[in-house]
Amino acid sequence: MQSNSVKVEKLIESTTSWDGTSLPSYPSGQPKISIMKIIVPPHTHLEKHHHLVINAGVIIKGELTVILENGKEQVFSEGEAIIEVVGKIHYGENRTSEDVILLMVYAGNETLPLTEQQ
């Protein structure tokens, strides 16, 4: 039975991360997909870190500012998609008075960590 109520909306598609850098190749080895729900409390920032694998997600609630080590920043609001930087030191910051909730999908392999703290 076909449903006329199903809607598909592409949120984002790109070969670059949010800062315009080309995405790296996928790692070799057995693929592993991880989906993470991240909650950032009000007026909180994450530790500086970098990712070893391609990851992308959606801001489910709130507004998150992502800051690169060089000071470049981008604000992502509720409903917006993000393709994260890979191999660049950065951190996320919630500058608002409500939780930020984001869902992130990581495309790695069985041996690489998703994130390395700085």
PDB file of C-alpha atoms in Angstrom:
ATOM      1  CA  MET A   1       0.000   0.000   0.000  1.00  0.00           C
ATOM      2  CA  GLN A   2       1.392   3.389  -0.980  1.00  0.00           C
ATOM      3  CA  SER A   3       1.137   6.300   1.432  1.00  0.00           C
ATOM      4  CA  ASN A   4       0.722   9.840   0.172  1.00  0.00           C
ATOM      5  CA  SER A   5       1.699  11.253   3.577  1.00  0.00           C
ATOM      6  CA  VAL A   6       5.368  10.211   3.545  1.00  0.00           C
ATOM      7  CA  LYS A   7       7.697  13.149   2.954  1.00  0.00           C
ATOM      8  CA  VAL A   8      11.449  13.051   2.477  1.00  0.00           C
ATOM      9  CA  GLU A   9      13.515  16.191   2.915  1.00  0.00           C
ATOM     10  CA  LYS A  10      17.253  16.270   2.260  1.00  0.00           C
ATOM     11  CA  LEU A  11      18.723  18.296   5.109  1.00  0.00           C
ATOM     12  CA  ILE A  12      22.255  18.505   3.779  1.00  0.00           C
ATOM     13  CA  GLU A  13      24.530  16.968   1.174  1.00  0.00           C
ATOM     14  CA  SER A  14      28.103  18.058   0.628  1.00  0.00           C
ATOM     15  CA  THR A  15      31.671  17.033  -0.079  1.00  0.00           C
ATOM     16  CA  THR A  16      32.911  19.667   2.394  1.00  0.00           C
ATOM     17  CA  SER A  17      32.562  20.339   6.107  1.00  0.00           C
ATOM     18  CA  TRP A  18      30.859  23.475   7.465  1.00  0.00           C
ATOM     19  CA  ASP A  19      34.080  25.501   7.101  1.00  0.00           C
ATOM     20  CA  GLY A  20      34.485  24.620   3.416  1.00  0.00           C
ATOM     21  CA  THR A  21      37.252  22.048   3.842  1.00  0.00           C
ATOM     22  CA  SER A  22      37.015  18.954   1.618  1.00  0.00           C
ATOM     23  CA  LEU A  23      36.004  15.825   3.483  1.00  0.00           C
ATOM     24  CA  PRO A  24      38.633  13.073   3.742  1.00  0.00           C
ATOM     25  CA  SER A  25      38.231   9.563   2.377  1.00  0.00           C
ATOM     26  CA  TYR A  26      36.424   7.047   4.521  1.00  0.00           C
ATOM     27  CA  PRO A  27      38.803   4.949   6.620  1.00  0.00           C
ATOM     28  CA  SER A  28      39.709   1.455   5.466  1.00  0.00           C
ATOM     29  CA  GLY A  29      38.749  -1.598   7.462  1.00  0.00           C
ATOM     30  CA  GLN A  30      35.425  -2.883   8.768  1.00  0.00           C
ATOM     31  CA  PRO A  31      32.957   0.045   8.642  1.00  0.00           C
ATOM     32  CA  LYS A  32      31.268   1.100  11.861  1.00  0.00           C
ATOM     33  CA  ILE A  33      28.429   3.625  12.112  1.00  0.00           C
ATOM     34  CA  SER A  34      27.770   5.338  15.444  1.00  0.00           C
ATOM     35  CA  ILE A  35      24.788   7.571  16.226  1.00  0.00           C
ATOM     36  CA  MET A  36      25.210   9.812  19.256  1.00  0.00           C
ATOM     37  CA  LYS A  37      22.703  12.002  21.070  1.00  0.00           C
ATOM     38  CA  ILE A  38      24.592  14.910  22.640  1.00  0.00           C
ATOM     39  CA  ILE A  39      23.058  17.255  25.211  1.00  0.00           C
ATOM     40  CA  VAL A  40      24.952  20.464  25.975  1.00  0.00           C
ATOM     41  CA  PRO A  41      23.600  22.291  29.054  1.00  0.00           C
ATOM     42  CA  PRO A  42      23.089  26.078  29.046  1.00  0.00           C
ATOM     43  CA  HIS A  43      26.206  28.263  29.144  1.00  0.00           C
ATOM     44  CA  THR A  44      28.502  25.256  28.692  1.00  0.00           C
ATOM     45  CA  HIS A  45      31.208  24.433  26.193  1.00  0.00           C
ATOM     46  CA  LEU A  46      32.685  21.132  25.155  1.00  0.00           C
ATOM     47  CA  GLU A  47      36.391  20.407  25.558  1.00  0.00           C
ATOM     48  CA  LYS A  48      38.633  21.167  22.595  1.00  0.00           C
ATOM     49  CA  HIS A  49      38.810  18.088  20.389  1.00  0.00           C
ATOM     50  CA  HIS A  50      39.110  16.837  16.843  1.00  0.00           C
ATOM     51  CA  HIS A  51      37.395  14.060  14.935  1.00  0.00           C
ATOM     52  CA  LEU A  52      39.159  11.266  13.099  1.00  0.00           C
ATOM     53  CA  VAL A  53      36.127  10.281  11.029  1.00  0.00           C
ATOM     54  CA  ILE A  54      33.458  12.026   8.985  1.00  0.00           C
ATOM     55  CA  ASN A  55      30.425  12.972  11.045  1.00  0.00           C
ATOM     56  CA  ALA A  56      27.262  14.920  10.458  1.00  0.00           C
ATOM     57  CA  GLY A  57      24.075  15.606  12.315  1.00  0.00           C
ATOM     58  CA  VAL A  58      21.113  17.802  13.127  1.00  0.00           C
ATOM     59  CA  ILE A  59      20.419  20.287  15.886  1.00  0.00           C
ATOM     60  CA  ILE A  60      17.226  18.920  17.454  1.00  0.00           C
ATOM     61  CA  LYS A  61      16.828  21.705  20.013  1.00  0.00           C
ATOM     62  CA  GLY A  62      18.559  24.978  20.768  1.00  0.00           C
ATOM     63  CA  GLU A  63      21.503  26.766  19.203  1.00  0.00           C
ATOM     64  CA  LEU A  64      25.125  25.594  19.119  1.00  0.00           C
ATOM     65  CA  THR A  65      28.154  27.696  18.239  1.00  0.00           C
ATOM     66  CA  VAL A  66      31.110  25.724  16.858  1.00  0.00           C
ATOM     67  CA  ILE A  67      34.498  27.423  17.189  1.00  0.00           C
ATOM     68  CA  LEU A  68      37.699  26.440  15.384  1.00  0.00           C
ATOM     69  CA  GLU A  69      41.126  26.862  16.977  1.00  0.00           C
ATOM     70  CA  ASN A  70      41.783  29.817  14.629  1.00  0.00           C
ATOM     71  CA  GLY A  71      38.707  31.638  16.007  1.00  0.00           C
ATOM     72  CA  LYS A  72      36.387  31.038  13.051  1.00  0.00           C
ATOM     73  CA  GLU A  73      32.922  30.167  14.289  1.00  0.00           C
ATOM     74  CA  GLN A  74      29.540  29.137  12.967  1.00  0.00           C
ATOM     75  CA  VAL A  75      26.161  29.138  14.707  1.00  0.00           C
ATOM     76  CA  PHE A  76      23.800  26.219  14.076  1.00  0.00           C
ATOM     77  CA  SER A  77      20.157  26.551  15.106  1.00  0.00           C
ATOM     78  CA  GLU A  78      17.337  24.115  15.754  1.00  0.00           C
ATOM     79  CA  GLY A  79      16.525  22.092  12.635  1.00  0.00           C
ATOM     80  CA  GLU A  80      19.821  22.872  10.904  1.00  0.00           C
ATOM     81  CA  ALA A  81      22.193  20.174   9.724  1.00  0.00           C
ATOM     82  CA  ILE A  82      25.941  20.242  10.303  1.00  0.00           C
ATOM     83  CA  ILE A  83      28.803  18.435   8.605  1.00  0.00           C
ATOM     84  CA  GLU A  84      31.626  18.582  11.127  1.00  0.00           C
ATOM     85  CA  VAL A  85      35.268  19.370  10.477  1.00  0.00           C
ATOM     86  CA  VAL A  86      37.623  16.368  10.471  1.00  0.00           C
ATOM     87  CA  GLY A  87      41.148  16.621  11.867  1.00  0.00           C
ATOM     88  CA  LYS A  88      40.753  20.235  13.023  1.00  0.00           C
ATOM     89  CA  ILE A  89      40.751  21.267  16.667  1.00  0.00           C
ATOM     90  CA  HIS A  90      37.437  22.847  17.634  1.00  0.00           C
ATOM     91  CA  TYR A  91      34.751  22.921  20.311  1.00  0.00           C
ATOM     92  CA  GLY A  92      31.035  23.530  20.612  1.00  0.00           C
ATOM     93  CA  GLU A  93      29.504  26.093  22.934  1.00  0.00           C
ATOM     94  CA  ASN A  94      25.957  26.626  24.152  1.00  0.00           C
ATOM     95  CA  ARG A  95      25.663  30.373  24.739  1.00  0.00           C
ATOM     96  CA  THR A  96      21.938  30.195  25.488  1.00  0.00           C
ATOM     97  CA  SER A  97      19.802  29.496  28.557  1.00  0.00           C
ATOM     98  CA  GLU A  98      18.358  26.185  27.270  1.00  0.00           C
ATOM     99  CA  ASP A  99      19.817  22.762  26.516  1.00  0.00           C
ATOM    100  CA  VAL A 100      21.179  22.081  23.059  1.00  0.00           C
ATOM    101  CA  ILE A 101      20.317  18.613  21.772  1.00  0.00           C
ATOM    102  CA  LEU A 102      21.982  17.277  18.672  1.00  0.00           C
ATOM    103  CA  LEU A 103      22.063  13.915  16.919  1.00  0.00           C
ATOM    104  CA  MET A 104      25.351  13.060  15.221  1.00  0.00           C
ATOM    105  CA  VAL A 105      26.197  10.182  12.871  1.00  0.00           C
ATOM    106  CA  TYR A 106      29.841   9.062  12.686  1.00  0.00           C
ATOM    107  CA  ALA A 107      31.133   7.005   9.735  1.00  0.00           C
ATOM    108  CA  GLY A 108      34.257   5.285  11.024  1.00  0.00           C
ATOM    109  CA  ASN A 109      35.680   1.834  11.454  1.00  0.00           C
ATOM    110  CA  GLU A 110      36.172  -0.611  14.313  1.00  0.00           C
ATOM    111  CA  THR A 111      39.602   0.710  15.323  1.00  0.00           C
ATOM    112  CA  LEU A 112      39.437   4.522  15.095  1.00  0.00           C
ATOM    113  CA  PRO A 113      38.089   6.569  17.995  1.00  0.00           C
ATOM    114  CA  LEU A 114      35.367   9.038  17.009  1.00  0.00           C
ATOM    115  CA  THR A 115      36.962  11.939  18.871  1.00  0.00           C
ATOM    116  CA  GLU A 116      40.293  12.809  20.467  1.00  0.00           C
ATOM    117  CA  GLN A 117      40.410  15.392  23.256  1.00  0.00           C
ATOM    118  CA  GLN A 118      43.130  18.053  23.174  1.00  0.00           C
TER     119      GLN A 118
END
